[in-house]
Coordinates of C-alpha atoms and ligand atoms in Angstrom, one line a residue:
X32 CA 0.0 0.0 0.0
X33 CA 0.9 4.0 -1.0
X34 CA 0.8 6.0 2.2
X35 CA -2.6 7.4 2.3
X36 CA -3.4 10.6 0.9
X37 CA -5.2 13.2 2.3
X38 CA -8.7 14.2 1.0
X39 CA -11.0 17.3 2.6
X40 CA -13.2 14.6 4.0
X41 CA -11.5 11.4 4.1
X42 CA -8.3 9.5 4.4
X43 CA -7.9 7.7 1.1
X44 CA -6.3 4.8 1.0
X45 CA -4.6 4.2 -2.5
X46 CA -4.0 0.4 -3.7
X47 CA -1.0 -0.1 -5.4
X48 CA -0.5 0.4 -9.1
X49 CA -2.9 3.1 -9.0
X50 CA -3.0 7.3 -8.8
X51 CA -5.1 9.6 -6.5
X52 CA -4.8 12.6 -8.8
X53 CA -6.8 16.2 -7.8
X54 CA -9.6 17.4 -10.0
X55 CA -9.0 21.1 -11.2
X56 CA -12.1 21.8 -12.9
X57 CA -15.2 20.4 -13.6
X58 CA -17.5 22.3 -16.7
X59 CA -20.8 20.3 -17.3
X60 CA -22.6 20.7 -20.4
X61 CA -25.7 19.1 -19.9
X62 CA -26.9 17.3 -17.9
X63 CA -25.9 14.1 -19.6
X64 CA -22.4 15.3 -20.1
X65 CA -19.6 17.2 -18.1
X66 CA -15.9 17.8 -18.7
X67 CA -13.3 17.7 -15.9
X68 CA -9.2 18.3 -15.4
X69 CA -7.3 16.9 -13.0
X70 CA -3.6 16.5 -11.7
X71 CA -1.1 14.4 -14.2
X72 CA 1.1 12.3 -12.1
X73 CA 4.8 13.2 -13.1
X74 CA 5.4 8.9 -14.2
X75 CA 2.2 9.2 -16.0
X76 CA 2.9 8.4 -20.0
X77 CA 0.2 8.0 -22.6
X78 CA 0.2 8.0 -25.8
X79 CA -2.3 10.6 -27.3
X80 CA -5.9 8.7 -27.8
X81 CA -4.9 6.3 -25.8
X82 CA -7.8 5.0 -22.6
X83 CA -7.2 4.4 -19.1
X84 CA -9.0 3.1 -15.6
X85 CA -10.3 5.7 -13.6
X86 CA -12.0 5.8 -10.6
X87 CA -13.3 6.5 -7.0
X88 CA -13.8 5.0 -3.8
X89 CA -17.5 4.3 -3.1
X90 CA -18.6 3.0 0.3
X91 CA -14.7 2.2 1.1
X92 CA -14.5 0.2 -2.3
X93 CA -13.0 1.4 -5.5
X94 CA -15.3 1.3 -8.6
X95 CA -12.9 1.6 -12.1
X96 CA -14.1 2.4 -15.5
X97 CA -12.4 2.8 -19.0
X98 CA -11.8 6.6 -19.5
X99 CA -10.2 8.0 -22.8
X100 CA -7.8 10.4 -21.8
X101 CA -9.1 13.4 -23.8
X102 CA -5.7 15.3 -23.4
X103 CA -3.0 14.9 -25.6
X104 CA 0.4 13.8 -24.3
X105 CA 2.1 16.9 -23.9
X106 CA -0.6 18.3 -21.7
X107 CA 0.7 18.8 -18.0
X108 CA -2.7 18.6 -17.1
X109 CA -5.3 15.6 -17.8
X110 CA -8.6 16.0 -19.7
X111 CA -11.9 13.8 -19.2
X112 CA -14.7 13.7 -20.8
X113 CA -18.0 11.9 -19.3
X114 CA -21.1 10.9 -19.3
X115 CA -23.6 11.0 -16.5
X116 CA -25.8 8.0 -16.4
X117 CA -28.1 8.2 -13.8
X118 CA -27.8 5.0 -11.7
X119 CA -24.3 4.1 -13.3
X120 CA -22.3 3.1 -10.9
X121 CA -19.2 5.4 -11.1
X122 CA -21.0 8.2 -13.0
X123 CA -23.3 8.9 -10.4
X124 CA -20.8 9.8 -8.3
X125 CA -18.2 11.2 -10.3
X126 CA -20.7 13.8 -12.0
X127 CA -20.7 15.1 -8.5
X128 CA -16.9 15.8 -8.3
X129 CA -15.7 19.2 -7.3
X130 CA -12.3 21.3 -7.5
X131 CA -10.1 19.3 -4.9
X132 CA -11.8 15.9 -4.9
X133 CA -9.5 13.2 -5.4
X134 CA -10.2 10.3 -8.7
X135 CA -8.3 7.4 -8.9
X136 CA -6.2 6.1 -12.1
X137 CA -4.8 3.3 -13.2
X138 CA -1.7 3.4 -13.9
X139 CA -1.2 1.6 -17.2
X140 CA -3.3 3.4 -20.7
X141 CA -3.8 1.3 -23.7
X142 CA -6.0 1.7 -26.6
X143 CA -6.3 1.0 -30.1
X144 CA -6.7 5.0 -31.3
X145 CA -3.4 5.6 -31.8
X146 CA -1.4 7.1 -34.8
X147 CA 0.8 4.1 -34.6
X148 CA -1.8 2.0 -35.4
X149 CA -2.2 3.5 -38.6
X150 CA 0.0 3.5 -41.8
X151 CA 1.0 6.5 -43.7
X152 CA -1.8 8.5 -45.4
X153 CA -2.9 11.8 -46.6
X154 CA -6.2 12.7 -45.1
X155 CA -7.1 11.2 -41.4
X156 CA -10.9 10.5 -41.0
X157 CA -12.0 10.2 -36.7
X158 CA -15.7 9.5 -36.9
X159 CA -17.0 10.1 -33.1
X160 CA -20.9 9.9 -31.7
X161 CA -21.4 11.3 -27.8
X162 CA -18.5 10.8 -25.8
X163 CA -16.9 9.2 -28.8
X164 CA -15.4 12.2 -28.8
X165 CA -13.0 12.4 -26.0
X166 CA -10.3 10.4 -27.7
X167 CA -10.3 12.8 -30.8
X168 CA -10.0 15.7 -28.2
X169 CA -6.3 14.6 -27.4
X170 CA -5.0 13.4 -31.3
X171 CA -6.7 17.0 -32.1
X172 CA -4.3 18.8 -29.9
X173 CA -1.8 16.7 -30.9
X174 CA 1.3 18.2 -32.9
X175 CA 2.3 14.9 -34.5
X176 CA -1.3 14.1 -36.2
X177 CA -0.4 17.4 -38.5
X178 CA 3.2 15.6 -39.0
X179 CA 1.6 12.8 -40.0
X180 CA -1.6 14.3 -41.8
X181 CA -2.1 17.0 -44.2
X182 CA -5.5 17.4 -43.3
X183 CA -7.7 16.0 -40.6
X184 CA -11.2 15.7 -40.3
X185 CA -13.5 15.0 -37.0
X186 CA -16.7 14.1 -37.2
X187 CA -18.9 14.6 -34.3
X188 CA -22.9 13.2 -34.3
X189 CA -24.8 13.5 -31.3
X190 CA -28.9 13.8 -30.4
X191 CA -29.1 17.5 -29.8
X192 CA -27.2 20.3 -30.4
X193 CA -26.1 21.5 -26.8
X194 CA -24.1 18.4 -26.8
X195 CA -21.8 19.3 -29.5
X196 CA -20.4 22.1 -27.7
X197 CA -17.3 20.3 -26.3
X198 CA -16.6 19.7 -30.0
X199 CA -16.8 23.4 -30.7
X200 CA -15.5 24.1 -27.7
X201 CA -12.0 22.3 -28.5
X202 CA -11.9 23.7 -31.9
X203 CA -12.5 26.8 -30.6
X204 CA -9.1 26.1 -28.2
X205 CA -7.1 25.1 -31.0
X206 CA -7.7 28.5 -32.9
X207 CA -6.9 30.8 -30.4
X208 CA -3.7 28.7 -28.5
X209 CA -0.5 30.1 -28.5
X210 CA 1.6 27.3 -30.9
X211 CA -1.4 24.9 -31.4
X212 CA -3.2 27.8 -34.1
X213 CA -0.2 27.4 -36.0
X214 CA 0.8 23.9 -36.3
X215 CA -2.7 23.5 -37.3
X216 CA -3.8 26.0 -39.4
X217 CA -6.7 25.1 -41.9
X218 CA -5.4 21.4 -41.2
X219 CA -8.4 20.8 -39.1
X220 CA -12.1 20.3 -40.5
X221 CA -14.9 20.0 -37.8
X222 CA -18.3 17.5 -39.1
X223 CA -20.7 18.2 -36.4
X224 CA -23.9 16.7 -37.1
X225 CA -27.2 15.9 -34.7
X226 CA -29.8 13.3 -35.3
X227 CA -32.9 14.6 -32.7
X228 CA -33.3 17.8 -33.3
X229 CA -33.5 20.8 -36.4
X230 CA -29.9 21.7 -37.4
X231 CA -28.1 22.5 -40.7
X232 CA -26.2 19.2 -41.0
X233 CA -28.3 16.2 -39.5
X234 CA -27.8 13.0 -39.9
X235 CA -26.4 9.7 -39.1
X236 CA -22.8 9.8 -40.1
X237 CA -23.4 6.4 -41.7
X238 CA -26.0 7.6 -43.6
X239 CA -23.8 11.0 -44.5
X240 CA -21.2 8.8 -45.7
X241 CA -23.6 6.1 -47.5
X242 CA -25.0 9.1 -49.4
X243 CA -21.7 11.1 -50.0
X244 CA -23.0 13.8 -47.9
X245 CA -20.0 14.4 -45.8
X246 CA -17.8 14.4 -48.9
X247 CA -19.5 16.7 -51.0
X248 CA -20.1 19.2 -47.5
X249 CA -16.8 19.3 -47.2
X250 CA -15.2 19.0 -50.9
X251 CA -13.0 16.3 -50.5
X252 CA -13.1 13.0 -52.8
X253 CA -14.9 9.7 -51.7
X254 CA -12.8 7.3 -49.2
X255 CA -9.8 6.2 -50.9
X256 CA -7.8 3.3 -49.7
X257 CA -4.5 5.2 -51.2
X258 CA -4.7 7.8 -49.2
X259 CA -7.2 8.2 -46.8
X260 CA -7.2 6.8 -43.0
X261 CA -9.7 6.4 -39.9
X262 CA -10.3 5.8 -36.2
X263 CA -14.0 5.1 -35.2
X264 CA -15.3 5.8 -31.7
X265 CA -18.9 5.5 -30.5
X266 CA -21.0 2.6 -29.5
X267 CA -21.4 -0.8 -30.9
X268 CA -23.4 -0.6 -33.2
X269 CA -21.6 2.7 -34.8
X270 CA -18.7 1.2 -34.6
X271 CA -19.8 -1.9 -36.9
X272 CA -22.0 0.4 -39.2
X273 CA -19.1 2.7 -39.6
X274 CA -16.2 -0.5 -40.5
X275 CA -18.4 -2.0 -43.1
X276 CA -18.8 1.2 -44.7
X277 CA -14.7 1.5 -44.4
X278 CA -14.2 -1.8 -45.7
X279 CA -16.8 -1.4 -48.1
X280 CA -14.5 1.6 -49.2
X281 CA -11.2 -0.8 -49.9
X282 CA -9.8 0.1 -46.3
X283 CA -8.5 -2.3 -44.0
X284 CA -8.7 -2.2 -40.1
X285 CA -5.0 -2.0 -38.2
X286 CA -4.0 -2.8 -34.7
X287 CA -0.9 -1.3 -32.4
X288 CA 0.8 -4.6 -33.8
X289 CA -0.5 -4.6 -37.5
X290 CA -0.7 -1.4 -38.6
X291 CA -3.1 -0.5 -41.7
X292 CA -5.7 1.4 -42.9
X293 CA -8.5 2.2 -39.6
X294 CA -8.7 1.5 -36.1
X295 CA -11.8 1.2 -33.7
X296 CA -12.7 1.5 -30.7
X297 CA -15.7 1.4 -28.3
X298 CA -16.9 4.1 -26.8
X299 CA -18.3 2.4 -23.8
X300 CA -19.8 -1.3 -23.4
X301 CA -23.3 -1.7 -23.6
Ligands
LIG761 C1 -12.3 1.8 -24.2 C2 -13.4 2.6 -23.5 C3 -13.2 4.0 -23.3 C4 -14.2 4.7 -22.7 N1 -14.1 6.1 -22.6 C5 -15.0 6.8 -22.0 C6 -15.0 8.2 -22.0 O1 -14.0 8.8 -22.4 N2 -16.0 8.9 -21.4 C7 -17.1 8.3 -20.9 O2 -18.0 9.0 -20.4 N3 -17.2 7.0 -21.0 C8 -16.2 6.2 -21.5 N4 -16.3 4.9 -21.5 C9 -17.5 4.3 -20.8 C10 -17.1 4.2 -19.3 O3 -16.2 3.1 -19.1 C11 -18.3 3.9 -18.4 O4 -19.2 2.9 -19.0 C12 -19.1 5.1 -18.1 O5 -18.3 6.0 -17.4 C13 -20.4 4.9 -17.3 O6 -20.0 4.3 -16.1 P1 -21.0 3.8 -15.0 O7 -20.4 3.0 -14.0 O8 -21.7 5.0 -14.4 O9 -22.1 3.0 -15.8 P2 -21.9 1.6 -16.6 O10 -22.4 0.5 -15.8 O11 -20.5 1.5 -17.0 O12 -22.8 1.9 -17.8 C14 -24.2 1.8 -17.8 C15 -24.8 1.9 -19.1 O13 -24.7 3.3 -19.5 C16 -24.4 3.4 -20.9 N5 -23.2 4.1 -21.1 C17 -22.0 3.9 -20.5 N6 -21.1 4.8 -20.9 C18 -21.6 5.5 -21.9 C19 -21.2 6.6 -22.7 N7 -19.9 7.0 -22.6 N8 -22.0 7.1 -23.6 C20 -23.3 6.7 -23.7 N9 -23.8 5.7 -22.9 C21 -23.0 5.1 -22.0 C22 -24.4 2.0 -21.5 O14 -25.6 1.6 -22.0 C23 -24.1 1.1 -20.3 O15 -24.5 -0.2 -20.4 C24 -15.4 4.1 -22.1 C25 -15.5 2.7 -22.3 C26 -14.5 1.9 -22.9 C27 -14.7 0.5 -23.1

């Protein structure tokens, strides 16, 4: 056992092998989705879209749950991005989490969303739905993804509106930040589309891509094996929609250990 740390209102007990980091900020967005920054332990390495455990103690046992870190790997900071189910059993306590609150953390990330993953290309494709997101938000703010990319293009589908605003939120970050506006400059292309609700692109991002939508709102070609790349994030059933339509396209899916053409990963299990 770690010697314990202190929190304002209990004496936590850290297990081995894991981090009690100090949340910094907490912005909620609705209330099915909130943001939050916390302390980055100085041994802590990730590689940018990469997922780790995090957690808190809950009646004197800890409760863990996959978490993309939504920084990227430079950050001295670390980024979340959640959702808030109601009865969930880590969410309904961690939506409560203030400035000073201690969340726990594995300490080893791994993930499949990872540039590595992917072999050399042209134009880098990160379809996202709801907190899909969140491991875009780190490869976003990433400097190497420009290396590696000439342009990149998130896609971000969600029921309503109001939950986009991350999305627009972290655009709007990259634009104004001191070395990020640069590195970037019109690299970036932001897709944000809703499904619920009344909004100038709506839509399925299947469907956008099935009908060549996306393509011909953004002016660039249809997917091209050649040159073209992608990293899927949202639920199951996205995620399988999404690869056929990849595969359908001539692309190939990579791994950290087989690199190729897209990667995938879920977005939560359920
Ligand atoms: C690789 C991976 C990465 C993940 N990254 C994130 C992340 O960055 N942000 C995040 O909020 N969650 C993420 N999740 C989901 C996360 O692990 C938890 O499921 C979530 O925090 C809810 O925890 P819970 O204990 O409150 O409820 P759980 O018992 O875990 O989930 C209850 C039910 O809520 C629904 N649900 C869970 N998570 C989500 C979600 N994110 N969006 C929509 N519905 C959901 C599912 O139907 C699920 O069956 C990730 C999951 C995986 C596998």
């Amino acid at each position: 056992m770690n010697a314990p740390a202190k929190t304002d209102n209990a004496e936590l007990i850290v297990p081995d092998g894991v981090y009690a980091e100090t949340v910094l900020s907490v912005t909620h967005y609705t209330d099915r989705l909130f943001r939050f920054r916390m302390t980055r332990p100085a041994g802590f390495r990730f590689r940018s879209g990469e997922f780790a455990m995090i957690g808190l103690m809950v009646d004197g046992k800890p409760i863990y749950r996959a978490y993309s870190v939504a920084s990227p790997s430079w950050d001295e900071e670390l980024e979340f991005f959640s959702i808030k189910v109601p009865d969930g059993p880590l969410t309904q306590h961690l939506q409560k989490i203030q400035p000073g609150d201690k969340v726990l953390m594995r300490k080893k990330p791994t993930g499949t969303l990872v540039l590595d993953a992917l072999t050399p290309g042209n134009r880098l494709y990160m379809f996202s739905t709801g907190t899909g997101i969140a491991p875009f938000a780190s490869l976003i703010r990433d400097p190497e993804t420009y290396e590696k990319f000439e342009e990149v293009i998130l896609t971000h589908t969600c029921r309503d509106v109001a939950e986009l605003k991350y999305g627009f939120d972290l655009v709007d970050e990259i634009r104004n930040h001191e070395f990020l506006a640069e590195v970037v400059g019109d690299k970036l292309k932001h897709y944000a589309t809703v499904t619920r609700e009344d909004y100038p692109f709506k839509g399925r991002i299947t469907d956008l891509i099935e009908n060549g939508k996306l393509f011909s709102d953004l002016g660039v070609p249809p997917l091209d094996p050649a040159v073209d790349r992608g990293m899927i994030c949202g639920s199951a059933a996205m995620l399988k929609d999404t690869k056929a339509l990849l595969e359908k396209a001539g692309l190939t899916e990579g791994a950290n250990n087989k690199p190729a053409e897209f990667v995938i990963e879920r977005a939560f299990v359920g």
